[in-house]
Structures are given as C-alpha cells and as structure tokens.
XYZ file of C-alpha atoms in Angstrom:
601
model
C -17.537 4.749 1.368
C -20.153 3.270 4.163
C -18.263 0.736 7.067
C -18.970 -2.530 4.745
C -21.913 -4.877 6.297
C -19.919 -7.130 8.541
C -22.057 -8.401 10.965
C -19.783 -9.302 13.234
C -18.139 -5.979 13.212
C -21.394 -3.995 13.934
C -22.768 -6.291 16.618
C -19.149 -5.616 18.192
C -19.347 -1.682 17.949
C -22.994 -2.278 19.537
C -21.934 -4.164 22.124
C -18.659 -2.134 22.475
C -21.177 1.125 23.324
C -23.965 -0.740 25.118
C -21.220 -1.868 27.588
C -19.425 1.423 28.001
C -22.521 3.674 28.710
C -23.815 0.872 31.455
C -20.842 1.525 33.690
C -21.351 5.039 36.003
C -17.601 5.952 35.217
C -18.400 6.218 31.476
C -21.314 8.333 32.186
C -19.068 11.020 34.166
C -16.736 10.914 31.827
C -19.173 11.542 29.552
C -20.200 14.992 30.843
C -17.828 17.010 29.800
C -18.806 16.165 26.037
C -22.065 16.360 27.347
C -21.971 19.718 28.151
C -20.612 20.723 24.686
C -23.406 19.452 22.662
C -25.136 21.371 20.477
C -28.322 23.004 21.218
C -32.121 23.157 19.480
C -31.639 19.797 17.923
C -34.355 16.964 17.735
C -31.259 14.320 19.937
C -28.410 16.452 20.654
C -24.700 15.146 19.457
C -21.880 16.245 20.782
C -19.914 19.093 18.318
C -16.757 16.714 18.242
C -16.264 13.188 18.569
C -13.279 10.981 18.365
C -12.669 9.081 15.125
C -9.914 6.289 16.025
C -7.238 5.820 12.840
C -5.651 2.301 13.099
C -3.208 1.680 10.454
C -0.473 -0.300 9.200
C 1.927 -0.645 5.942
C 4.318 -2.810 3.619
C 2.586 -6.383 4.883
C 4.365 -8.024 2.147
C 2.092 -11.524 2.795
C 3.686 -12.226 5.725
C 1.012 -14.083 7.419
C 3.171 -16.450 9.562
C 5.242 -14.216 11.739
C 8.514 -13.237 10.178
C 11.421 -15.313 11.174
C 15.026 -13.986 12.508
C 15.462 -10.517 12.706
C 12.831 -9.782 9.904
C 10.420 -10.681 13.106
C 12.063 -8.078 15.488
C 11.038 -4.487 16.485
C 13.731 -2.463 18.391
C 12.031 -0.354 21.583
C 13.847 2.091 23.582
C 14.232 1.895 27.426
C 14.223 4.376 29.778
C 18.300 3.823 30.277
C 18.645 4.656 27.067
C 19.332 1.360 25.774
C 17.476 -0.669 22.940
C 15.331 -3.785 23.650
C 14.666 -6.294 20.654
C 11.373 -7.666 20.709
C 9.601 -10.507 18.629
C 6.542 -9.375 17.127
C 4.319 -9.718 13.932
C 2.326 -12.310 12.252
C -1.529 -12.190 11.023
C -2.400 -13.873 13.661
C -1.794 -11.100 15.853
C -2.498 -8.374 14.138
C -5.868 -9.255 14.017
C -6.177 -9.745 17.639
C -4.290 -6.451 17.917
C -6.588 -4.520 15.683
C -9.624 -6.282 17.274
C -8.713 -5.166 21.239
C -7.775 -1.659 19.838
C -10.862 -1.069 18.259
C -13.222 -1.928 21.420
C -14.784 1.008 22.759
C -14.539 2.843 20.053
C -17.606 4.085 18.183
C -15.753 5.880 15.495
C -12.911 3.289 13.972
C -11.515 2.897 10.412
C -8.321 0.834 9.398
C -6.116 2.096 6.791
C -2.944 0.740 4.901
C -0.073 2.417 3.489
C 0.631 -0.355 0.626
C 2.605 -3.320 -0.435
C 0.163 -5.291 1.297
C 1.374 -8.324 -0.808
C 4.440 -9.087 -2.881
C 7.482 -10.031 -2.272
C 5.786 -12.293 -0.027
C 6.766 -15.751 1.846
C 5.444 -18.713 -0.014
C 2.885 -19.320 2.123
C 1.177 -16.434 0.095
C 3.304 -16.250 -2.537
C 2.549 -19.879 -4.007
C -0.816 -18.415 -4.510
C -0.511 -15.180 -5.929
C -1.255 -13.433 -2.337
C -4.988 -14.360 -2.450
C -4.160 -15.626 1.286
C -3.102 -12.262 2.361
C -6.294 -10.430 0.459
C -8.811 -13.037 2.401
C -7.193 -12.553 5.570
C -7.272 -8.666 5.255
C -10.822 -9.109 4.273
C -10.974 -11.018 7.288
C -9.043 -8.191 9.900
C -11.765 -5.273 8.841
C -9.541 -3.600 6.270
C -11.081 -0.512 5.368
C -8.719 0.921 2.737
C -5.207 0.893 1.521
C -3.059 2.607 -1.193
C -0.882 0.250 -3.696
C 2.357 0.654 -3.224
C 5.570 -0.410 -5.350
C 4.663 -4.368 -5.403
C 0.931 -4.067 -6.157
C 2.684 -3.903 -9.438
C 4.691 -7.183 -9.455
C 2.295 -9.070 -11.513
C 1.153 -6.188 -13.260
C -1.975 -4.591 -13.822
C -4.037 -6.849 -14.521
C -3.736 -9.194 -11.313
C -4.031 -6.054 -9.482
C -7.341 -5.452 -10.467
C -8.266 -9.516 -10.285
C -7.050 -9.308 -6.376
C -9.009 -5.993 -6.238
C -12.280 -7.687 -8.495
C -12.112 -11.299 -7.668
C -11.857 -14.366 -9.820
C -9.324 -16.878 -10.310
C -6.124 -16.927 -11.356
C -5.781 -16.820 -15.225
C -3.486 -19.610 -15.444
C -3.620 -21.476 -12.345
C -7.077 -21.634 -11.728
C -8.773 -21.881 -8.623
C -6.619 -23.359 -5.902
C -9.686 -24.351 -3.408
C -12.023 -27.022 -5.150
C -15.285 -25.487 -4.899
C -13.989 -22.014 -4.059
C -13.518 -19.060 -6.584
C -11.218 -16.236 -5.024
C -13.777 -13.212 -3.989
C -11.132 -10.451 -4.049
C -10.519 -7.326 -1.792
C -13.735 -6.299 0.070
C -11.785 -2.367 0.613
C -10.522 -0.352 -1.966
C -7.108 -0.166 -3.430
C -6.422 3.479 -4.246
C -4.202 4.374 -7.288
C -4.595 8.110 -7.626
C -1.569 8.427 -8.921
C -1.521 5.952 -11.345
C -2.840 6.507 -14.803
C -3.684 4.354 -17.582
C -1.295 5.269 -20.870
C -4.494 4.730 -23.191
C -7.370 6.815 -21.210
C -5.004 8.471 -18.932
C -7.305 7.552 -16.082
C -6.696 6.052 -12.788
C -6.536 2.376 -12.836
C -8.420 1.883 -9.272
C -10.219 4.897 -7.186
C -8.240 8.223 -6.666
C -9.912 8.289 -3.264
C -12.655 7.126 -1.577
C -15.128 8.823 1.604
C -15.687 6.633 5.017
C -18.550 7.949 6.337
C -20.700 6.720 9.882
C -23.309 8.602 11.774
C -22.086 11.972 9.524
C -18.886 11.770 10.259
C -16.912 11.581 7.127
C -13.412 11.230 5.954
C -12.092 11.266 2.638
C -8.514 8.963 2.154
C -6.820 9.879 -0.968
C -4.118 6.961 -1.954
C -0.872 7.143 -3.769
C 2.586 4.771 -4.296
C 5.851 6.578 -4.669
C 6.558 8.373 -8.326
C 9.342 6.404 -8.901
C 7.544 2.956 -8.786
C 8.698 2.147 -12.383
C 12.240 2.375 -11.394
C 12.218 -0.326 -8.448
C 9.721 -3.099 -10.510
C 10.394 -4.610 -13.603
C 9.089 -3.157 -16.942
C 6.623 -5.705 -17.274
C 4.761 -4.999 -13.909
C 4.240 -1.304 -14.927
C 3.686 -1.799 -18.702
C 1.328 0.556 -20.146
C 0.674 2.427 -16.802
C 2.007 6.245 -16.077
C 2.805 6.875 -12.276
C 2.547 10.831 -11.234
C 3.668 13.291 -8.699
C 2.566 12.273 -5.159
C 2.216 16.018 -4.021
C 0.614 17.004 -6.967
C -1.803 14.539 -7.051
C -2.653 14.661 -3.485
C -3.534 18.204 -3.622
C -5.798 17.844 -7.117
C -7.868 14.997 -5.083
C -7.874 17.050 -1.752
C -9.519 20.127 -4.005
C -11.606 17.804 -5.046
C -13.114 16.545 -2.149
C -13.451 19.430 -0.301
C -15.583 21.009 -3.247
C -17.532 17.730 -1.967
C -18.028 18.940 1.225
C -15.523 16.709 2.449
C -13.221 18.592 5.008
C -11.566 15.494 6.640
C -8.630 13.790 5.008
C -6.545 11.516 5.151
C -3.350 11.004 2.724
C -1.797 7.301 2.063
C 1.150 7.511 0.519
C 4.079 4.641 0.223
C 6.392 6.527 0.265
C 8.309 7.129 3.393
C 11.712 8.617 5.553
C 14.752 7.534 7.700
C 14.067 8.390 11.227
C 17.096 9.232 13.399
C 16.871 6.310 15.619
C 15.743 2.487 14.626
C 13.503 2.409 17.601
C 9.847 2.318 17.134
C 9.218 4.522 20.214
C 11.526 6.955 19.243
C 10.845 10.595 19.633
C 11.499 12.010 16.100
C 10.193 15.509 16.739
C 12.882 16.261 18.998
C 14.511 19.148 19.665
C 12.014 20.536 17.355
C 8.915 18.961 14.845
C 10.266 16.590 12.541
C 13.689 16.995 13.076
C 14.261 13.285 13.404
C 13.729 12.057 10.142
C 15.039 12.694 6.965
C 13.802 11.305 3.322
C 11.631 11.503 0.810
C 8.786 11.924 2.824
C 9.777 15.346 4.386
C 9.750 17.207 1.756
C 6.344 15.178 0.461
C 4.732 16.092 3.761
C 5.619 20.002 3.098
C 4.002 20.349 0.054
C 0.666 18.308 0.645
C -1.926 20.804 0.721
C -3.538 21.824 4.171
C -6.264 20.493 3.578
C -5.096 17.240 3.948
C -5.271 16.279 8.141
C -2.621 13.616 8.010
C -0.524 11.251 6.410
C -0.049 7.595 7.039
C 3.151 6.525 4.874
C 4.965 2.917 3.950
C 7.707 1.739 1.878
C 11.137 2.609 3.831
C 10.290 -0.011 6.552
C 10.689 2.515 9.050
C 8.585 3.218 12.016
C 7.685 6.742 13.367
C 5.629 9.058 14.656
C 6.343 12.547 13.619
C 4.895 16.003 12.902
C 6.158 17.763 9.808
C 4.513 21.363 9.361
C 2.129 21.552 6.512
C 2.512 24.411 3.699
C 0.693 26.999 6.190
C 3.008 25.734 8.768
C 0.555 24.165 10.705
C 1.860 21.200 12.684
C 0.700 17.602 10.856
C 1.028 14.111 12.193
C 3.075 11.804 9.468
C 3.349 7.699 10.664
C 4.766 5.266 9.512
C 4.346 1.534 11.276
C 7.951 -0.318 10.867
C 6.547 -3.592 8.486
C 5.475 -7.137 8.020
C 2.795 -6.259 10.901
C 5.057 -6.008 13.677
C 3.453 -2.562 14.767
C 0.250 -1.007 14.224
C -0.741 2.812 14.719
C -3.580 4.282 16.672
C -4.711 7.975 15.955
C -7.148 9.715 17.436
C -8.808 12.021 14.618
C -11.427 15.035 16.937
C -13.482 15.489 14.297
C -15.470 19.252 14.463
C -19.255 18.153 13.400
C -19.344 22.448 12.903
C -16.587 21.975 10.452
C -16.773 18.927 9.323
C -12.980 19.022 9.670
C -10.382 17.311 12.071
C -9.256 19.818 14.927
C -5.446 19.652 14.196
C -4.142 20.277 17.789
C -6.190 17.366 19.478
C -4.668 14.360 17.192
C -2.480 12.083 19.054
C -0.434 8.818 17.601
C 1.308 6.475 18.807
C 2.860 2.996 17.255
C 1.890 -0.158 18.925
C 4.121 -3.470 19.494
C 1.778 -6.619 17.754
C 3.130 -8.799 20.557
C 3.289 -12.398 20.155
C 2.448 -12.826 23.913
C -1.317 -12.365 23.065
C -3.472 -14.838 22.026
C -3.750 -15.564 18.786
C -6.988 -14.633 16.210
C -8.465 -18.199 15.775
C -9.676 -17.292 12.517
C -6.018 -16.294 11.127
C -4.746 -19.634 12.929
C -7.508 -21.256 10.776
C -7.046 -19.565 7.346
C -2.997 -20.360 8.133
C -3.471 -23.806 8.538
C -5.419 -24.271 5.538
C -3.843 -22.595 3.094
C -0.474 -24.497 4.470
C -1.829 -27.811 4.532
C -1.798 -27.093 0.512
C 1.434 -25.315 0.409
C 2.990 -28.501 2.443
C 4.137 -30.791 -0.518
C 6.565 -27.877 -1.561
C 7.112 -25.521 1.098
C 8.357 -28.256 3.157
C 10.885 -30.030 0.967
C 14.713 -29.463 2.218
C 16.914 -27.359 -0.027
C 20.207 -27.569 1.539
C 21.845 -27.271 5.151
C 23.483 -24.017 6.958
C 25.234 -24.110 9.960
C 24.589 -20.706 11.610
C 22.485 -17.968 10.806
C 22.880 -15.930 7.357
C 21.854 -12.761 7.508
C 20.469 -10.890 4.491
C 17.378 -8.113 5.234
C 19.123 -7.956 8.802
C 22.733 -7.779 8.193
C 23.944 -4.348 9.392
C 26.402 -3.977 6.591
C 25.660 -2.808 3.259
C 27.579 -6.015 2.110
C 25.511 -8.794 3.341
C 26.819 -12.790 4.291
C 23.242 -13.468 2.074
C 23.888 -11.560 -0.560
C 27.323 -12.778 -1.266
C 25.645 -16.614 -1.454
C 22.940 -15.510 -3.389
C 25.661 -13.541 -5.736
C 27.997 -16.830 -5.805
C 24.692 -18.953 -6.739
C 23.975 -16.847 -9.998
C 27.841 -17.051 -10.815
C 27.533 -20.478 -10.259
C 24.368 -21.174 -12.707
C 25.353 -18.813 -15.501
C 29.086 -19.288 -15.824
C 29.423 -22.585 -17.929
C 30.015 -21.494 -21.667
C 26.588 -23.109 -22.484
C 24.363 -21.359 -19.501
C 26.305 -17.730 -20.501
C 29.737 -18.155 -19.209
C 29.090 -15.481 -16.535
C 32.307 -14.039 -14.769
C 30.957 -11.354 -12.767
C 27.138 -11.411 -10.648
C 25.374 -8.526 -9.271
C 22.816 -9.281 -6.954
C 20.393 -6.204 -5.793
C 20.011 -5.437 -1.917
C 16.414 -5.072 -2.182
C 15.409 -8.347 -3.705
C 17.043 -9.676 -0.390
C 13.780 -10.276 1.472
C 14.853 -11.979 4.692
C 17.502 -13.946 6.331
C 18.331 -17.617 6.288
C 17.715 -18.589 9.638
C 19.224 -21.290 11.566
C 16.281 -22.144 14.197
C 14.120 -24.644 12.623
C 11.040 -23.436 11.707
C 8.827 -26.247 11.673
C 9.120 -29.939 11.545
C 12.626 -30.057 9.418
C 15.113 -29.534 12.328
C 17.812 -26.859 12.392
C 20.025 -25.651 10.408
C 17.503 -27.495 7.132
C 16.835 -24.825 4.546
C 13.053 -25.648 3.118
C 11.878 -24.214 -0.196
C 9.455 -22.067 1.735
C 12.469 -20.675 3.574
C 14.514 -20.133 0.079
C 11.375 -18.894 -1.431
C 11.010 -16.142 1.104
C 14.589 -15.035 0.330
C 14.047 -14.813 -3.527
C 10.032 -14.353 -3.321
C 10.029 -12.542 -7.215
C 11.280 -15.942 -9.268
C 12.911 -13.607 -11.508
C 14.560 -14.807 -14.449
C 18.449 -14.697 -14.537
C 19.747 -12.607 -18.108
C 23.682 -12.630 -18.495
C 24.961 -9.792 -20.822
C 28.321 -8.307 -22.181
C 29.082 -4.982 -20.067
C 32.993 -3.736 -20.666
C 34.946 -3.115 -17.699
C 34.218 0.375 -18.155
C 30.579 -0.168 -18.080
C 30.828 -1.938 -14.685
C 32.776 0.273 -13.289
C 29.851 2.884 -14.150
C 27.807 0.291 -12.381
C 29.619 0.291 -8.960
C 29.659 4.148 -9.043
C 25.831 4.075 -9.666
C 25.744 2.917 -6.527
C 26.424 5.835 -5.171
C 25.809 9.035 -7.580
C 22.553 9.770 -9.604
C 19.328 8.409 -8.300
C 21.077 6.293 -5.417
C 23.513 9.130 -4.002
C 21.364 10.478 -1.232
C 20.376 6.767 -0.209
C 23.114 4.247 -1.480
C 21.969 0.779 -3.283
C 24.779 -1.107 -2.623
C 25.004 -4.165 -4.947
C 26.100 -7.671 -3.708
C 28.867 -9.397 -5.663
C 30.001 -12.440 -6.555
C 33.325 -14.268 -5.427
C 36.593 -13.284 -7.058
C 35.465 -9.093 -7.636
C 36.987 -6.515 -4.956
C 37.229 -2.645 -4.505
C 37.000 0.168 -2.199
C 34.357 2.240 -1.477
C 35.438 5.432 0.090
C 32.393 6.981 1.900
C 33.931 10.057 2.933
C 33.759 11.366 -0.890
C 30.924 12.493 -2.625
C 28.773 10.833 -5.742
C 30.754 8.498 -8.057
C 34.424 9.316 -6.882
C 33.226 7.035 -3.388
C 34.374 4.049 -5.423
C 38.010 3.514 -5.786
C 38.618 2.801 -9.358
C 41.663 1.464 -9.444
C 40.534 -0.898 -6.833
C 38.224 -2.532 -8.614
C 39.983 -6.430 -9.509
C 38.476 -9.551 -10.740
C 40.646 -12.496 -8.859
C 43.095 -10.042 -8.261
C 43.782 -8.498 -11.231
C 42.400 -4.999 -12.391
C 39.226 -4.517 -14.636
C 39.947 -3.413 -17.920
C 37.761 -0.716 -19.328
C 38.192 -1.676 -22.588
C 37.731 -5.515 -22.181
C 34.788 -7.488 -22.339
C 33.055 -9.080 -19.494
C 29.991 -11.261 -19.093
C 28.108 -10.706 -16.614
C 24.794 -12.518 -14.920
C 22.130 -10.520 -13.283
C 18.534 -10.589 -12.133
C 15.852 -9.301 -15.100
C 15.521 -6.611 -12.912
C 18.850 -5.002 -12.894
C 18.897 -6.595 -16.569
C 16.475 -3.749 -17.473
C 18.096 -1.367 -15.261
C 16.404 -1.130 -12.231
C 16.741 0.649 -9.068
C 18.956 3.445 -10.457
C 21.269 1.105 -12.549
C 20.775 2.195 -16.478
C 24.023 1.009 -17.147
C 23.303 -2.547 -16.478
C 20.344 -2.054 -18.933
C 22.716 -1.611 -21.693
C 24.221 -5.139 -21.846
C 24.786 -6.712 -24.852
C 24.554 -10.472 -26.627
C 21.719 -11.625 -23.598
C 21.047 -14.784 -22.428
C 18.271 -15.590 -20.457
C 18.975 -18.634 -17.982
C 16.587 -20.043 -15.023
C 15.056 -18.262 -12.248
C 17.156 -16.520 -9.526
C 15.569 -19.447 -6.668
C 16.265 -22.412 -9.214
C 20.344 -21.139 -9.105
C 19.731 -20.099 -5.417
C 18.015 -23.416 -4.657
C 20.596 -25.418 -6.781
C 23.748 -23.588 -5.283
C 22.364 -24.644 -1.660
C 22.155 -28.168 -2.864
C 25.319 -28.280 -4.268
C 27.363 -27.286 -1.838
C 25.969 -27.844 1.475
C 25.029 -31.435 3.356
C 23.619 -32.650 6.820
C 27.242 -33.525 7.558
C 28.823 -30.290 6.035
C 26.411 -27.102 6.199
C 27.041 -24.175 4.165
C 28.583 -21.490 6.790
C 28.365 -17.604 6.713
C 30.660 -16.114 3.937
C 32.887 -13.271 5.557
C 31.240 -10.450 3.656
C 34.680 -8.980 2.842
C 34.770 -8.216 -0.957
C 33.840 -4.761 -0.402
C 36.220 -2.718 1.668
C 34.573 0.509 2.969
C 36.270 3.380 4.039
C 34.229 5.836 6.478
C-alpha cells in the first residue's frame, strides 16, 4: 500500500523536511547518519532510517470527548501516587497525531480495531459514517476490525469499508453519498463460510522511498461469542497466532521483512496507569491476559504488535518464540492516548533492527487546541443529530456510574437491570421476574455535569443512547431456578473464570459470591433469594434479558436455552421509559446502593 494522495499530507512532510535540513543543528545531527551511508551509489541513503508508528485502538465513535470517567486517563507521579487527567475527543486526536507526525519523513498511523460501534449517538444515529469521515480526515493509514466491526454485520462492514449509503436510511447529507474508508480494514482472520476467504485484506504493504512494511490485521477468535449471532452470520473467525504467522510467511516470501501485527485482542497490565512500567522486574511481567500468550507464539518475523480490545494501556515487551525481546502496545481507548514508535528500519535487510525500537503512550490532552476540521465535521453532523440527541429523558441527582464504577456490581447496571424488569414484567409484555443485564453493554456513565445546553442533572437521549448504544431488543424466556443458578456460576467458571463477567441484576434477587473459591463453587448457592426467599431449582422463572445474553453471549449458554420467548422493545426504549417514569426536575432518580451482590474476598 502507497501513503494515499493527500495533498495536504505531502506538502506537510515537504515542508516538515525542507524546514528541518535549513536549520545548522539538523545538519550536525545529521552526520552521524551521514557517515553510515552506503557507498558506490548514484545519491547515497543512509543504511537505516527511522519509520515513526503512531497508533491508537477501540475508538468506539467517540468523536466528542468522552464524558465522566469514560474521559479520564490515570498517570503516575513521581511520589508514587496517581493523577486523573481529562483527555480524548477527535478533536484532539487529530491535532495530536498532526504535531507528532512533524518532522518526520517516515510516518504511518495504525489502529488496533473497534474503531466504531458501540458508539455515542453522535455517530451512532448514523451508522458511524461520522467516525469513518473523520478518520479519513486524521490520515488513517490502516486498522484491523475488531469485535464491533461486526455489530451490523457483514455487510455494513464492507459498505463503511466501500462507500455508499445506507440501505435503509439513505443518505443522511442532501447532496452527499457516504465515500467510505479511504485505509484498509484488515480481516485476516475472518473467513467467509461459502468461499472460505477473507472478507476484507489479510494484510496490506506501506511502502515510501523503499521502505516497506507489511501490517497483517486480526480481531480476537472469540468475536462470535461477545456479538450477537446476527452480526457474525455466515462468517468463520480463526486463530489469531495461526493466522498471523501464515500471513507473516507470506509476506516475507514477498520480500517483505518488516511487520507489523494488529490484533484486538489485548491484556491486564498490573497497574491502571498509562505510564506504567509493565516490564518490571523483568520483560512483560506486568501484564497478564490473552495477549501474553498471543505475543509468544507470533512468529519472529513479525517486528511488533499494536493490540486493542481490553481498554488497557501499555507499553510492554513480551519475548517472541526465539526469545527475542518484542514491543506489544496497547493505547487505553476512546482516543485518550495515542502511541509513538520508532521502527530503525535496516535498508540492508529490509527488516526493523529489534533493539533500536522505542514506545511510548501519549496523553491526547484537551489543553491543546483543537483540529478545526474535527470542530467542523462535529458541528455538522450535530446540528442534524440535535432534534433527538437533545430531547430530556429523565433527571438524576448525582453521578451514576456504570463503565467507571470500581465494583463489579455497578449503581448503572442495577437501573438499567430494574428498567428491563420494569418493561417486561406485566403479564402482557412477558411477566418478567428476574433481569440480567451484561457488564459490557454498559458503555459509559450517567453523568451529572450538564453536557450541553440542558442543565445538570437532565439526562438527554444522546446521553441514554451512549449508555445502551446497541438498541438491542429485550427477549424474556422461562429458565428454572436451576438454570439460573447455572447462570450466576457462569459468571465465574468456563469461558469467564480467568476474567469474571459479572452480570447486573434486577431488584428483589440476592446472593454471595465468594471470591476466595475457585470456578462455579464462588457463588453461594444457597444464597441465591428472589425477595427473600430461596430459588427453587425445580420452579419456573421468567426471566427478561438483552438478545444478546438471549442467544447466549459472552460465556452464558445457559441463558441461550430459555424457553416460551417473548420478544419486547429495545433495551433504550425500557431504559429511556424507566428514567421517565420515575425521575422529575423536582425528584431526580439517585444512585442505587449497588448492594444485591455480596462479595466475599
């Protein structure tokens, strides 16, 4: 793949080199390369030179910077305590990506995936075709999918990858068809069930003045299991290492030495700060995860591995198969960091030099100025969002956290459970006595602070709608009390052991989770009580859940066995309904307790 023809972007690099080579210091500091170059050519190069690697992951369309918490990174100071700072927002990131790149001949951006879903509405209400023009926009060179490429299946992948408008909705600019991504979405791992062929590019080359670097792309195997069955109908999704490698042979039988893996799929570092050392005392040994074991088995050949998907943010060097030492990042989310890399890239070898590539993650401060053009694109695509992004929902009188509560049980998620109790159970929308709400689907926090015009403590739709971004449809289902008692311990055992999914419930269910057991004995059975008396294994319960869980997502099959379904409204029509129901100007809704779940440590 050649840099695409921005204009813009090449006058820059022009200018960028021009500017640097007319100051005296630049040309001393030049000599040492000088010296280096090779000999008995026609212009001599230098035998290395410095590709910069700028890259980012799990976007999710957040455009506007991320309110509450969600719009937080955590830094460590030199005390030793931690520092939270406000950072994020397209506007800039661009400006970030924009001063990072000056000076630098050699620059290519790269994404670890989930660029869009689960997005704010701002995006969202328009199928993330905002997010795809402002990447376009930012000099995105490549990205992998990851997990929520696959929302809207297939097929609107390739449309946001291809162009074209919406298949239902239609164009939303009069005048304007939507030109899709101008980079590549890699799928290498992802197959199609009839050809069993990729359904976007394995890989693809970025190549400038010789230099050349292959980026192979992949989303985590297990991709099925965390989107509904409708997003990943008639698609296969492979082994990451395996996959990896097969594309790595491949383009080094291509002559292509340099690459670069993008994989969303990602670890737990030690410490929540983004400046955290996690190869202390020794390489890697401050993060944990998928990942690590990922990052062992990726072929040598592969340079280095930009990752996504946990949230996280590090800066870490797992050993490669030959025990080589290889740089593995990861850049927190929502665009709150980026990561710079230098790449020496051997013009002998064509292949990186492994022991001169440094890293580091970046804050995307919100004390710089802002990227007119994203300030531009924002404003436009929210003057049509405005009619129903701005309408009030319902009134809160403190912060609720969801994505930021530091419990597994969440003040959110124990609304959001209540809501779906509160649409399904009449007899004639399912009679629901029991909700399960998934952690996941939690995408942010309710936040007090107004956020534009509405005042404080006003929940908009666009606020809601960032909370439940997926508009999944509620299902209610006979489970026995057996069966949701298998559904509490799945929590904890099979799949969701090593990294617990702890579900949020509604009002009236209680039990203990004791986390110094192992596997499915953590959950106290005989704990378990709906308004205060004990489940029954044998009875029969109904019970309302997301379509997700409904088909037994994220490591729930149990839930996928319900019986006698009935499919209600959308999880934001009950969410949206519950808010309006019980909260006004002159009595806010205020943070639930978060005490159904009692966990023992």
């Amino acid at each position: 793949m050649s840099p695409r023809p921005h204009k813009k972007r090449k006058a820059r690099r022009i200018l960028a080199t021009a500017a640097g080579l007319a100051t005296v210091g630049a040309l001393v500091a030049a000599l040492p390369a000088m010296a280096g170059q090779d000999k008995g050519h026609g212009h001599q190069k230098p035998s290395t030179v410095d590709v910069q690697l700028l890259s980012f992951n799990d976007l999710h369309g957040n455009l506007e910077a991320p309110a509450g918490s969600a719009g937080t990174v955590t830094e460590k100071q030199a005390d030793g305590t931690t520092k939270a700072i406000p950072a994020g927002g397209i506007e800039y990131l661009a400006t970030s990506l924009r001063n990072a790149r000056e000076g630098n001949a050699y620059s290519v951006t790269a994404a670890g995936g989930d660029m869009v879903g689960a997005s704010p509405l701002l995006s969202g209400l328009f199928h993330d075709e905002p997010t795809i023009e402002a990447l376009n926009k930012i000099d995105l060179d490549v990205t992998t999918v990851g997990n929520h490429e696959f929302d809207e299946g297939a097929v609107e992948l390739a449309r946001l990858q291809n162009g074209g408008c919406h298949p239902t909705e239609g164009c939303y600019e009069k005048g304007k068809k939507f030109k899709g991504a101008d980079f590549p979405y890699l799928a290498a791992n992802v197959t199609s069930e009839k050809t069993g062929k990729p359904i976007l590019k394995p890989y693809t080359v970025w190549k400038k003045n010789g230099v050349k670097i292959g980026f192979i792309g992949v989303t985590l195997e297990g991709t099925p299991n965390i989107v509904t069955a409708e997003g990943v109908k008639g698609l296969k999704f492979h082994d990451e290492i395996e996959t990896v490698n097969k594309y790595a042979q491949e383009l080094d039988r291509q002559g292509v030495k340099s690459i670069v893996a993008l994989i969303h799929e990602g670890g737990a570092p030690a410490s929540t700060a983004y400046n955290y050392d996690c190869d202390s005392p020794g390489a890697g040994d401050g993060i944990s995860g998928p990942i690590t074991e990922i990052a062992k088995g990726i072929t040598s050949k592969v340079d280095a591995l930009v990752t996504g998907h946990t949230h996280a943010a590090y800066v870490c060097t797992i050993p490669d198969p030959s025990g080589k030492p290889r740089l593995v990042t990861s850049a927190s989310s929502f665009g709150k960091l980026y990561t710079d890399t230098t790449l020496t890239y051997d013009r002998r070898t064509n292949d990186i030099v492994r022991t001169s590539v440094e890293s580091a993650n970046h804050i995307v401060s919100r004390e710089q100025p802002k990227a007119p053009d994203m300030t531009s694109l924002i404003g436009r695509w929210n003057k049509l969002a405005a009619p129903i992004a701005n309408a009030p929902q319902g009134f809160i009188s403190a912060d609720i956290n969801g994505r930021g509560a530091t419990t597994p049980e969440s003040p959110l998620g124990d609304v959001i459970a209540d809501a779906q109790l509160a649409g399904t159970a009449p007899a004639d929308k399912g009679g629901a006595q029991i909700a399960f709400m998934n952690p996941g689907g939690i995408r942010s926090d309710l936040v007090y602070k107004a956020s534009g015009s509405e005042g404080d403590g006003v929940v908009t739709y666009g606020e809601a709608f960032t909370v439940q971004p997926f508009t999944n449809m509620m299902n209610v289902v006979d489970l026995t009390g057996a069966q949701v008692i298998t559904a509490l311990q799945q929590q904890v055992s099979g799949s969701n052991e090593a990294s617990p999914k702890i579900l949020q419930v509604s009002k009236g269910l209680t039990y203990t989770l004791d986390m110094t057991k192992t596997g499915a004995a953590r959950v106290v059975t005989d704990s378990v009580k709906l308004d205060g008396a004990a489940i029954d294994p044998a009875k029969t319960y109904r019970v309302a859940m997301n379509e997700f869980l409904g088909g037994g997502g994220d490591g729930f099959p149990v839930l996928g066995q319900g019986k006698n379904k009935l499919v209600g409204p959308s999880d934001l029509d009950l969410f949206n309904a519950y808010l309006a129901a019980n909260s006004t100007a002159q009595a806010p809704l205020a943070p639930p307790a978060a005490d159904r779940i009692t966990i023992l440590k």
